[in-house]
XYZ file of C-alpha atoms in Angstrom:
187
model
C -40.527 101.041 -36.966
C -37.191 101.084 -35.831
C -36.543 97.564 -35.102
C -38.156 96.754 -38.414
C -35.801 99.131 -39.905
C -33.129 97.297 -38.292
C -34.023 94.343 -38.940
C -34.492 94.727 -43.125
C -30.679 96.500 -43.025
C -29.285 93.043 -41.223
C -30.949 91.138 -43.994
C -29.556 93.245 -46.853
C -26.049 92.839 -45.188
C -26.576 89.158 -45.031
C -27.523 89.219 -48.677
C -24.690 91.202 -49.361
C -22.057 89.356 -47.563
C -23.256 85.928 -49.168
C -23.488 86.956 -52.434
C -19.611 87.895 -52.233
C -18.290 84.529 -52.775
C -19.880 81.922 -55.032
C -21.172 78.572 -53.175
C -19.226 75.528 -54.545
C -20.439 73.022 -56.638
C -21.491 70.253 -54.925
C -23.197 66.362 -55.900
C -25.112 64.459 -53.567
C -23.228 63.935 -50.846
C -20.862 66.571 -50.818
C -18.503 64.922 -53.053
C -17.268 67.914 -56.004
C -16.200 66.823 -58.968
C -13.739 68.735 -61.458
C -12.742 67.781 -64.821
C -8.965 67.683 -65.334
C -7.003 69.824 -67.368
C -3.358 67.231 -68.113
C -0.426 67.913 -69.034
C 3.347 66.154 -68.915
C 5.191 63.251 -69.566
C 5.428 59.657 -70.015
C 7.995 56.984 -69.523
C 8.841 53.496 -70.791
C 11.296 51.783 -68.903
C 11.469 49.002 -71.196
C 13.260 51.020 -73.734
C 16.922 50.240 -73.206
C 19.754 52.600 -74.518
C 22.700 54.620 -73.766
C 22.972 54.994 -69.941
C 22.289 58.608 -68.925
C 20.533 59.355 -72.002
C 16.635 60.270 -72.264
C 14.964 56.911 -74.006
C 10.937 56.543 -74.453
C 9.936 59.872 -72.835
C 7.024 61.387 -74.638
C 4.946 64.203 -74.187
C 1.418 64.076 -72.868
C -1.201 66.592 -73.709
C -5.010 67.637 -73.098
C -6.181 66.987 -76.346
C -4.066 63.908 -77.053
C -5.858 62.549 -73.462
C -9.173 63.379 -74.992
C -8.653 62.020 -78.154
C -7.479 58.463 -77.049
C -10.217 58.205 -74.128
C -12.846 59.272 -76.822
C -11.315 56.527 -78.747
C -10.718 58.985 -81.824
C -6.186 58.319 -81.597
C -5.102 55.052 -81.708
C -2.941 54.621 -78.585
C -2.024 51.403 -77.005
C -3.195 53.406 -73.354
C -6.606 52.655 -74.552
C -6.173 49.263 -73.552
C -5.417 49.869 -70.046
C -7.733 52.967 -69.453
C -12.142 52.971 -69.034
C -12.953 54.937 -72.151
C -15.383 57.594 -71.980
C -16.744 59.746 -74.332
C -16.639 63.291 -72.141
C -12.773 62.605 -73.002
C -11.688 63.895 -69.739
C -10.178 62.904 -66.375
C -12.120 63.655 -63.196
C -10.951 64.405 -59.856
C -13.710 63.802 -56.990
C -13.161 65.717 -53.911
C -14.528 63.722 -51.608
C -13.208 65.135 -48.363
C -9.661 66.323 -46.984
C -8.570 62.634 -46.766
C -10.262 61.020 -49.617
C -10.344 61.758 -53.004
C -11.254 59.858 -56.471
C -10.225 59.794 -60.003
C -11.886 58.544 -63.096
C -12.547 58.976 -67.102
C -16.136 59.818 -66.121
C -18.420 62.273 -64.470
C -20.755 59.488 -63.520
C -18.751 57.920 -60.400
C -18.200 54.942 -62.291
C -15.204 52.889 -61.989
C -13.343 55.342 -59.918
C -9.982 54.801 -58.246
C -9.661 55.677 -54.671
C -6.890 57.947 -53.271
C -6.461 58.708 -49.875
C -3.730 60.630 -48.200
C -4.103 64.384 -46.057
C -5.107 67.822 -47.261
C -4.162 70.586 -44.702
C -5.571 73.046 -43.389
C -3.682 75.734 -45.492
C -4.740 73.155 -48.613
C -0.839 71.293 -49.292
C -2.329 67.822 -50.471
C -0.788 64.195 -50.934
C -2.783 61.378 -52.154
C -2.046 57.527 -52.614
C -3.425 54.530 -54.399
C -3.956 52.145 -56.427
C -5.031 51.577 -60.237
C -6.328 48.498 -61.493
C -5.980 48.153 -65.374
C -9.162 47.094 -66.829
C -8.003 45.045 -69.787
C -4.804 43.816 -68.058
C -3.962 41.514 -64.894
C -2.193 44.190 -63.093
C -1.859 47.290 -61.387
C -0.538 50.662 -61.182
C 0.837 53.492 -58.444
C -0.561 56.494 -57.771
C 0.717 59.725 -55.941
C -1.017 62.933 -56.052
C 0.685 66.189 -54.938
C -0.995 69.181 -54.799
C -2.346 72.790 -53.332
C -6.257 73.220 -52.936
C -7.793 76.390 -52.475
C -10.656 76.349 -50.216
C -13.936 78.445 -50.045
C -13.132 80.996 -47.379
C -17.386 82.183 -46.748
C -18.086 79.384 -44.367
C -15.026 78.476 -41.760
C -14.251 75.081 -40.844
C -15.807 73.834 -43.532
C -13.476 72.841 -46.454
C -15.077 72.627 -49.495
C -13.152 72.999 -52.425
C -12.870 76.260 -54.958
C -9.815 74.564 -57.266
C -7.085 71.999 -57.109
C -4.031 71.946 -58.862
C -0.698 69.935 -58.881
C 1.310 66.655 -59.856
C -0.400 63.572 -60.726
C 2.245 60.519 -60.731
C 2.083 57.279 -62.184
C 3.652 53.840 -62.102
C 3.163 49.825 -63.538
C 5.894 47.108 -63.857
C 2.348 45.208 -65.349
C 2.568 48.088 -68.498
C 6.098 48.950 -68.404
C 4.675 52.927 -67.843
C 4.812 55.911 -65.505
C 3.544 59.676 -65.940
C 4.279 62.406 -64.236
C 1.318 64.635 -65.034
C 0.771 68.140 -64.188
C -2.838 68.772 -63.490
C -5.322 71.688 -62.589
C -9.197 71.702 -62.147
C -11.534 72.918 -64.171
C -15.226 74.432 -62.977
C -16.957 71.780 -61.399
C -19.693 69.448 -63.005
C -23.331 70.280 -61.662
């Protein structure tokens, strides 16, 4: 009776110590994939002025993202970006040295970045966007901090990511420099 006794108390620990941290979100394949919360600013070199002074900067917000990838604010970034009507950017997690981004939670069209995520969760991503509607390209660089689910070591499955998104074309004339956190993951 003992050893049965024993026995149900290890189980109800286990239980207990599982339940103390919620399991991440994961798609086939282990890939997890967060819609984007943006903010910043963008940048048009092509505006000439006054040397020194602050020419073409404009501000970049959530809603304003959602709006012109839901096609709902006429933007001239529409042209250059895969519409989608979630109205979001998505980040997908792929693994410590590979990540994605796209306007979609389907994995369609997505833009590879790869780079190094240590093990304490400092992050820097590279790669390259190709505009959709235009023969060119753009930079990106992806700095960040993710926080890591801490219930099953040495595996690094992300809780949240947050940090700089950057952005740069000659073909557009356009950077951003885009400050970025995840929201809860899509199931």
């Amino acid at each position: 009776m003992r050893k049965i006794g024993f026995f149900l108390l290890c189980l109800v620990a286990l239980f207990v110590w599982s339940s103390r941290s919620p399991a991440p979100v994961q798609s086939a394949g282990g890939t997890v994939v967060f819609p984007l919360k943006l903010s910043g600013k963008s940048w048009q070199p092509q505006v000439i002025g006054v040397p020194g002074k602050k020419v073409g900067l404009g501000k970049v917000r959530d809603k304003n993202i959602i709006a012109v990838l839901q096609d709902t604010l006429p933007d001239f970034a529409k042209d250059f970006l895969d519409l989608d009507p979630s109205g979001r950017f998505f980040l997908y997690y792929d693994s410590q040295t590979s990540w994605r981004v796209a306007t979609n939670p389907d994995g369609n069209d997505t833009t590879m970045l790869h780079g190094q995520t240590s093990n304490d969760g400092i992050a820097w991503m590279f790669g390259e966007y190709t505009l959709p509607l235009a023969a060119g390209t753009g930079d990106v660089f992806v700095t960040g901090k993710v926080k890591f689910f801490k219930a099953d070591p040495g595996n690094y499955m992300p809780k949240s990511v947050k940090g700089v998104f950057y952005f740069s074309s000659p073909d557009i004339n356009t950077g951003l420099i885009l400050k970025f956190k995840t929201l809860k993951p899509v199931v």
